[in-house]
Short mmCIF file of C-alpha atoms in Angstrom, two decimals:
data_model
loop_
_atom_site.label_atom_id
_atom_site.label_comp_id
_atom_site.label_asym_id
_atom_site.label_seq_id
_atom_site.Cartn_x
_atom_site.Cartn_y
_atom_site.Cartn_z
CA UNK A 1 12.75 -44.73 61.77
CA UNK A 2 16.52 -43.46 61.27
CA UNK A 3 16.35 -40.50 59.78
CA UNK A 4 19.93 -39.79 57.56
CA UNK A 5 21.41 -36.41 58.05
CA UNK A 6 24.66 -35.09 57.30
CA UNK A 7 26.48 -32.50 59.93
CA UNK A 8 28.82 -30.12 59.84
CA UNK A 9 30.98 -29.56 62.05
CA UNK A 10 30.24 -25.71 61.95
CA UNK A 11 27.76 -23.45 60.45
CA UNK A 12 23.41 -23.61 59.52
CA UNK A 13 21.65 -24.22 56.55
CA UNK A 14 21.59 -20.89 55.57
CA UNK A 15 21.14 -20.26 51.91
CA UNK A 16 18.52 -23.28 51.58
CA UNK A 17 15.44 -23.10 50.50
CA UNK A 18 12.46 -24.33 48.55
CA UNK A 19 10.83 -23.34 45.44
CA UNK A 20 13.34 -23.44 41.90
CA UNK A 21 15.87 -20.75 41.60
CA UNK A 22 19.41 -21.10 40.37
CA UNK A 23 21.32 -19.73 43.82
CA UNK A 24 23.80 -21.71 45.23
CA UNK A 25 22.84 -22.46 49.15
CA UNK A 26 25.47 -22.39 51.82
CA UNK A 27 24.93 -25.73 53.14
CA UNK A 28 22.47 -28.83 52.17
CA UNK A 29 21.02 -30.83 55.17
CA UNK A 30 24.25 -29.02 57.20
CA UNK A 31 26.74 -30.14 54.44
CA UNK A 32 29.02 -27.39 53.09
CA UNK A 33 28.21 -26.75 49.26
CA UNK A 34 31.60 -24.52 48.55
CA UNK A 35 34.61 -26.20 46.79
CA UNK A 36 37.21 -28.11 48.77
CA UNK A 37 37.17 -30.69 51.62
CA UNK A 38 34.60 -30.89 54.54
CA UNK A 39 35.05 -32.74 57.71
CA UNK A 40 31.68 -33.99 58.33
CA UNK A 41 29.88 -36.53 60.63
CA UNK A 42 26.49 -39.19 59.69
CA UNK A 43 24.82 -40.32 62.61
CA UNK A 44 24.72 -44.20 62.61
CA UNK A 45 21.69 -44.42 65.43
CA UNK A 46 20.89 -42.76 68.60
CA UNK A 47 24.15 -42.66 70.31
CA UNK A 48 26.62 -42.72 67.76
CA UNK A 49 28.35 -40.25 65.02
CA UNK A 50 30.88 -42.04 62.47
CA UNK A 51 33.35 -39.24 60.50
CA UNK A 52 34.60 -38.60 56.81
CA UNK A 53 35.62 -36.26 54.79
CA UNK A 54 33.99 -35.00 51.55
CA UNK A 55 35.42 -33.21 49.03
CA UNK A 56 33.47 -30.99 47.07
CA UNK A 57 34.66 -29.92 43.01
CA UNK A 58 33.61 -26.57 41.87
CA UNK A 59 31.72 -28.28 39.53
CA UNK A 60 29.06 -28.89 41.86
CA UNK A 61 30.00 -25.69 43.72
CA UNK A 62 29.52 -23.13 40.69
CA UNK A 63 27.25 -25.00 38.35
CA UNK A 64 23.40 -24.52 37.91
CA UNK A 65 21.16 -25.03 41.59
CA UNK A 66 17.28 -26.03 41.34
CA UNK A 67 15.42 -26.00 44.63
CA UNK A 68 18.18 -25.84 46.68
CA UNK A 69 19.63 -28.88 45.08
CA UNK A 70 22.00 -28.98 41.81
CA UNK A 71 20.50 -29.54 38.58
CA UNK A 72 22.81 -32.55 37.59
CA UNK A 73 24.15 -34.58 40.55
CA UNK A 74 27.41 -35.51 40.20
CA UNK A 75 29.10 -39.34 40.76
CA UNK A 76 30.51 -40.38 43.59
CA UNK A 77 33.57 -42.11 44.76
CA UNK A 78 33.72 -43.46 48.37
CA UNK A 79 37.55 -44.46 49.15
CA UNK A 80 38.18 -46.45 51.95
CA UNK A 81 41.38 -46.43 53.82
CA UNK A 82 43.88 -49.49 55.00
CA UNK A 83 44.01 -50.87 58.36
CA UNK A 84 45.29 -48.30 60.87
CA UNK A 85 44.99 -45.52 58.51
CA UNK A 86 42.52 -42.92 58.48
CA UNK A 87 40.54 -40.88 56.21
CA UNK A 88 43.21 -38.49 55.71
CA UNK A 89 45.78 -40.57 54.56
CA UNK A 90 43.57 -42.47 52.42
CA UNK A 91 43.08 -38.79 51.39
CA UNK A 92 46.48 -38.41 50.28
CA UNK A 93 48.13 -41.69 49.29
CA UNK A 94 45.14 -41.67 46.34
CA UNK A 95 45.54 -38.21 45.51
CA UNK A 96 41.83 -38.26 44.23
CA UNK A 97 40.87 -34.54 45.21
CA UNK A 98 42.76 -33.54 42.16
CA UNK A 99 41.23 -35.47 39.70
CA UNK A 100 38.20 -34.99 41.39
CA UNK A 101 38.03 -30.53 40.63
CA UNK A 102 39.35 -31.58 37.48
CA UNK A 103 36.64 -34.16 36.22
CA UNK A 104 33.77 -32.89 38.66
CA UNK A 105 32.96 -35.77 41.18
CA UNK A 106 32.42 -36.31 44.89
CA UNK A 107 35.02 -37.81 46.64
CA UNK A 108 33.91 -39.63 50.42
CA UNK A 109 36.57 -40.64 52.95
CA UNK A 110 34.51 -42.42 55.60
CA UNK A 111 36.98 -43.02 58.99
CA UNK A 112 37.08 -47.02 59.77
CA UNK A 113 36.24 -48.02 63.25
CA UNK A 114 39.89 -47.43 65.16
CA UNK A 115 41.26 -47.62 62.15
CA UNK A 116 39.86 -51.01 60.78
CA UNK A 117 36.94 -52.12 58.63
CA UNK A 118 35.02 -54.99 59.30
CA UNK A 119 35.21 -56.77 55.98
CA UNK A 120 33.52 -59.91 57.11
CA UNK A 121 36.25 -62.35 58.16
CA UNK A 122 38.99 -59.84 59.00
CA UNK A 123 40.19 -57.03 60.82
CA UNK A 124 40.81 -55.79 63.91
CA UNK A 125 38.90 -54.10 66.22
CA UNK A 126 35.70 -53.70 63.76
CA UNK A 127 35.78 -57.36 63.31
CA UNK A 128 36.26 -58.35 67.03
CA UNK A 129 33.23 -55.69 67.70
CA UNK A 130 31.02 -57.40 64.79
CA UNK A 131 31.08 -53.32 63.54
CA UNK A 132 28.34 -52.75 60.87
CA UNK A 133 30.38 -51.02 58.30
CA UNK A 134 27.64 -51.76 55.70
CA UNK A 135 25.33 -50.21 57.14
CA UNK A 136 27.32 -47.11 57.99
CA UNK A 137 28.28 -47.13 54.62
CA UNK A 138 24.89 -47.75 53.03
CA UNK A 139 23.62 -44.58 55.23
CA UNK A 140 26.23 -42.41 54.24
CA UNK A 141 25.69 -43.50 50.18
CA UNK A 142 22.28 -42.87 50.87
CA UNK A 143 22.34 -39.49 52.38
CA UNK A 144 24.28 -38.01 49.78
CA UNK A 145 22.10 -39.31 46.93
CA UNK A 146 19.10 -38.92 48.92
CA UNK A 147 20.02 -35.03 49.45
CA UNK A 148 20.60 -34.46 45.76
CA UNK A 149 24.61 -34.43 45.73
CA UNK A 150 25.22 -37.17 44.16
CA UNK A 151 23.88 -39.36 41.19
CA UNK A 152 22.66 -42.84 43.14
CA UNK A 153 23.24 -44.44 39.07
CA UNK A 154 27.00 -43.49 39.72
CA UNK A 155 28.12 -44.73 43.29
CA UNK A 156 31.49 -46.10 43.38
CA UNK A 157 33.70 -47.70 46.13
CA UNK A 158 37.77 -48.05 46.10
CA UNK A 159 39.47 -49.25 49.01
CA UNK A 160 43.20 -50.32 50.06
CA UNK A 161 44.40 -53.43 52.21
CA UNK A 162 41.91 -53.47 54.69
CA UNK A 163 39.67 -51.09 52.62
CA UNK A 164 39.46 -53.12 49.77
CA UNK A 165 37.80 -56.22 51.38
CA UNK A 166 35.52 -53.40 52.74
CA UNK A 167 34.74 -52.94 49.46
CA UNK A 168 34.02 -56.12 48.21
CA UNK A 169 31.68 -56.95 51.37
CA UNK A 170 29.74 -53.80 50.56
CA UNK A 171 29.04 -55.03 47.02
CA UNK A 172 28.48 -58.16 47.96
CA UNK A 173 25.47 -57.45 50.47
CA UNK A 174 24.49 -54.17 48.58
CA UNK A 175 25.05 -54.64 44.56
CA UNK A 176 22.06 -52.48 44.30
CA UNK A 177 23.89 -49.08 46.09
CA UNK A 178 27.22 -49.20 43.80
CA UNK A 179 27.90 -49.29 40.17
CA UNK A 180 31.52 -50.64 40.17
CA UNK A 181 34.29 -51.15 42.38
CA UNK A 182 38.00 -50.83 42.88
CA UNK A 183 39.94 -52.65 44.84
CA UNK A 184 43.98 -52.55 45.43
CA UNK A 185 46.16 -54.85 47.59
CA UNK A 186 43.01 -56.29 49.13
CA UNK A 187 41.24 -59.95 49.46
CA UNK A 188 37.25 -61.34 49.28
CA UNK A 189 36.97 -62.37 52.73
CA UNK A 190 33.03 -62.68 53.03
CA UNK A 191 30.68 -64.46 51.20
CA UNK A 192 29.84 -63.20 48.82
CA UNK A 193 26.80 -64.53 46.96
CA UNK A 194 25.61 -60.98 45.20
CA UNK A 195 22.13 -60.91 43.58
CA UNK A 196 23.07 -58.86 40.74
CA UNK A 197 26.46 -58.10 38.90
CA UNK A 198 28.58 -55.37 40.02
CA UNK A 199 32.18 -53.98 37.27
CA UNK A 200 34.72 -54.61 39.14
CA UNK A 201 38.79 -53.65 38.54
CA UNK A 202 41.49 -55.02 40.95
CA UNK A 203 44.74 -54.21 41.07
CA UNK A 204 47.62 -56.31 42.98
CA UNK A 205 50.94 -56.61 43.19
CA UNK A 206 52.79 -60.36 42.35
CA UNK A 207 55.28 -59.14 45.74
CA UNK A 208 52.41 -58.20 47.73
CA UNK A 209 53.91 -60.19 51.44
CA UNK A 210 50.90 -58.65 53.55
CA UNK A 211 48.17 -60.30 50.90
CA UNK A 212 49.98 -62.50 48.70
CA UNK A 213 49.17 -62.53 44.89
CA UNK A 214 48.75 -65.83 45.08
CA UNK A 215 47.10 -66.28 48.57
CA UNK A 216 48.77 -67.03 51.74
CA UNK A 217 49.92 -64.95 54.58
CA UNK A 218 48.27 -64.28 57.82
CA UNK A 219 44.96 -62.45 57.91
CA UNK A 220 44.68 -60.99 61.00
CA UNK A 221 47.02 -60.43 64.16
CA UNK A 222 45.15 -62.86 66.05
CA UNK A 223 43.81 -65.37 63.13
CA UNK A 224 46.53 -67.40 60.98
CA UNK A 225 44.30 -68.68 58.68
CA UNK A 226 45.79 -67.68 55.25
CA UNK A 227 44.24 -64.66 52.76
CA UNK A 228 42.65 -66.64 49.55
CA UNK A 229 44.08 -66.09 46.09
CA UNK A 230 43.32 -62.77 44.05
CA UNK A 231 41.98 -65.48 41.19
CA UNK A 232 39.60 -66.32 43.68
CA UNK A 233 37.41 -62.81 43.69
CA UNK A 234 37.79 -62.72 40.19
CA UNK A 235 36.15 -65.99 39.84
CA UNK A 236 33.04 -64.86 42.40
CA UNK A 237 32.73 -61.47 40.47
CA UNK A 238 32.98 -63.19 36.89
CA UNK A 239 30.86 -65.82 37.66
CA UNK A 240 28.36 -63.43 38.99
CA UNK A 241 28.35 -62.05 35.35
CA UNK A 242 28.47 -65.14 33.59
CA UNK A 243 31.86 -63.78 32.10
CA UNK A 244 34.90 -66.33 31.05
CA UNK A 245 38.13 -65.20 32.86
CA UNK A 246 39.82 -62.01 31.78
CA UNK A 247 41.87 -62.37 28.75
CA UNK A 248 41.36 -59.27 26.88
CA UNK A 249 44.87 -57.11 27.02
CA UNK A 250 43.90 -53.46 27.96
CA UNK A 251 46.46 -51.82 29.80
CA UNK A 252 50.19 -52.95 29.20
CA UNK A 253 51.93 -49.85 31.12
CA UNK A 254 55.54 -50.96 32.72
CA UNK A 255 54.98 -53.65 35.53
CA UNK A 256 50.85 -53.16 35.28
CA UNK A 257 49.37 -55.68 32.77
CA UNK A 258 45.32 -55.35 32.51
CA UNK A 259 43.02 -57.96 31.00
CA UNK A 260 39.27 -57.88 31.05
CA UNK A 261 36.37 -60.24 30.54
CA UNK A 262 34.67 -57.91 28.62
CA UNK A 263 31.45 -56.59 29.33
CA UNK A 264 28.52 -59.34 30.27
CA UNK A 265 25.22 -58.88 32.45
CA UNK A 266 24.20 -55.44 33.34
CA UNK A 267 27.17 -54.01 31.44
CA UNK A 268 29.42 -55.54 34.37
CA UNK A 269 33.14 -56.51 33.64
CA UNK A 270 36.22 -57.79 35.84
CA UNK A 271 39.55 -56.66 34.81
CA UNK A 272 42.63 -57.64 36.52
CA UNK A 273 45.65 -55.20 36.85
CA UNK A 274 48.62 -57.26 37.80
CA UNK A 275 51.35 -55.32 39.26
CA UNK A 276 54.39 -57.02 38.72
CA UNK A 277 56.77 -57.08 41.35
CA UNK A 278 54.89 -54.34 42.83
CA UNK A 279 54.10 -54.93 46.64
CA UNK A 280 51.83 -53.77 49.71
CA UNK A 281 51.40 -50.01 48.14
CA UNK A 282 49.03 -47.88 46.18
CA UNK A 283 50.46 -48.05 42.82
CA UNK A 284 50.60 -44.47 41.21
CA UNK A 285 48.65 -44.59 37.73
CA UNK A 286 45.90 -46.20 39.87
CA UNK A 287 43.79 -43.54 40.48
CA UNK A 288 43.31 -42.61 37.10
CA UNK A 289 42.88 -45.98 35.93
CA UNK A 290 39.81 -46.31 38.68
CA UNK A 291 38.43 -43.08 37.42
CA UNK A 292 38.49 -43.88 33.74
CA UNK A 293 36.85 -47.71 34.53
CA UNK A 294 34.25 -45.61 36.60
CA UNK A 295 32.85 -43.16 34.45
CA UNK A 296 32.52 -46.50 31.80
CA UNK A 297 30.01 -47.61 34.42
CA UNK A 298 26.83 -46.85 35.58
CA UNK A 299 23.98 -48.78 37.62
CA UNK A 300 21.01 -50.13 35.32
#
């Protein structure tokens, strides 16, 4: 039996304790409880540690403590980073630590395996070494709800490029761990046959070159077969739902034009943020626009 534990890089688990008081423990199961972010590591089995980041709000910081655990956990978001990025500059293209100490949630930024995810049928080095991102994933969602930090009704997952079809392969094979997803500039490039609907909001650009609007390109250094169409994991993710294709207007801000399906099974919805002309970036009002589809979200 794995057993899921969460390590510091530095200090003990001083401060923790059982019984109910309202004191704030240094650490829980070796992860820092004071605001700001941690660089942390989750064992994935005997040999090996994967890395991320976690940034805590003071909201979970300096609010009420039962049993060494906080009285409300908070939601989390797990952002995923592009091909040959990392943690940290999924960190700070997204810009979600902000929003994060201002709304009071948990922000993850796992590390992909050198640099890449495997999202099924693409990329890299995590696909060439058939990687198990879901599981590492799964673990690390699970350790931080099993610990107490964070609410397992309010699990989310964002990713970029490479990080996005992370993110759809991760609801796809676990619909049960996440209540909604983001995805920007990214492709479905699994199957994906989920057993129960998962919200989903996309954003992509119509000048997108790396993964074309419209499907196309080349999906891996070494593969030519083309990426498949953005229309096609809105069709997967609607159908899932038994929602008709998004047609309801609800963002019209510049070059970003949002429709939605409206809400069917579960509470699920798909909404599509087309960028236009926008291309192979992180477009700014994005992070808000995840956060506010979020927190409309929760897992039944």
């Amino acid at each position: 039996m794995l057993v899921l534990v969460g390590c510091a890089d530095s200090g003990g688990d001083r401060g923790e304790s059982s019984g109910v008081h309202d004191r704030r423990p240094a650490t829980v199961a070796g992860i820092p409880t004071d605001e700001g972010p941690h660089k942390l590591h989750l064992a994935v089995d005997a040999f090996r540690q994967r890395e991320y980041l976690l940034y805590i709000p003071s909201k979970l910081s300096d609010g009420r403590w039962r049993g060494g655990r906080p009285a409300r956990p908070l939601p989390l978001v797990v952002a995923l980073h592009g091909g040959l990025a990392t943690k940290d500059k999924m960190r700070e293209l997204t810009g979600f630590d902000s929003l994060a100490l201002q709304l009071g949630f948990l922000v993850a930024y796992p590390d992909g395996f050198l640099t890449t995810w495997n999202a099924g049928d693409c990329c890299g080095a995590a696909k060439i070494g058939r990687i198990d991102d879901v599981g590492f994933l799964t673990r690390l969602i699970d350790m931080l709800t099993g610990v107490g930090l964070a609410d397992p009704r309010r699990v989310y997952v964002t990713g970029f490029s490479n990080g996005a079809g992370m993110a759809y392969r991760l609801a796809c094979e676990k619909p049960d761990k996440v209540a909604a997803i983001g995805v920007v500039e990214g492709a479905l490039v699994t199957k994906c046959t989920p057993d129960r609907p998962v919200a989903v909001m996309i954003f992509h650009g119509t000048a997108d070159r790396n993964v074309p609007f419209d499907g196309g390109g080349r999906r891996d250094i070494n593969d030519d077969r083309p990426f498949p169409p953005v229309s096609y994991a809105v069709d997967v993710w609607r159908k899932a739902a038994g929602l008709p294709r998004p047609r309801h207007k609800v963002v019209h801000d510049g070059p970003i034009d949002c429709k939605s399906t409206g809400r069917g099974a579960h509470g699920a919805e798909v909404t599509l943020c087309t960028v236009h002309g926008g291309k192979h970036t992180w477009p700014r009002p994005a992070t808000t626009m995840l956060w506010d589809f979020f927190a409309r979200h929760s897992r039944t």
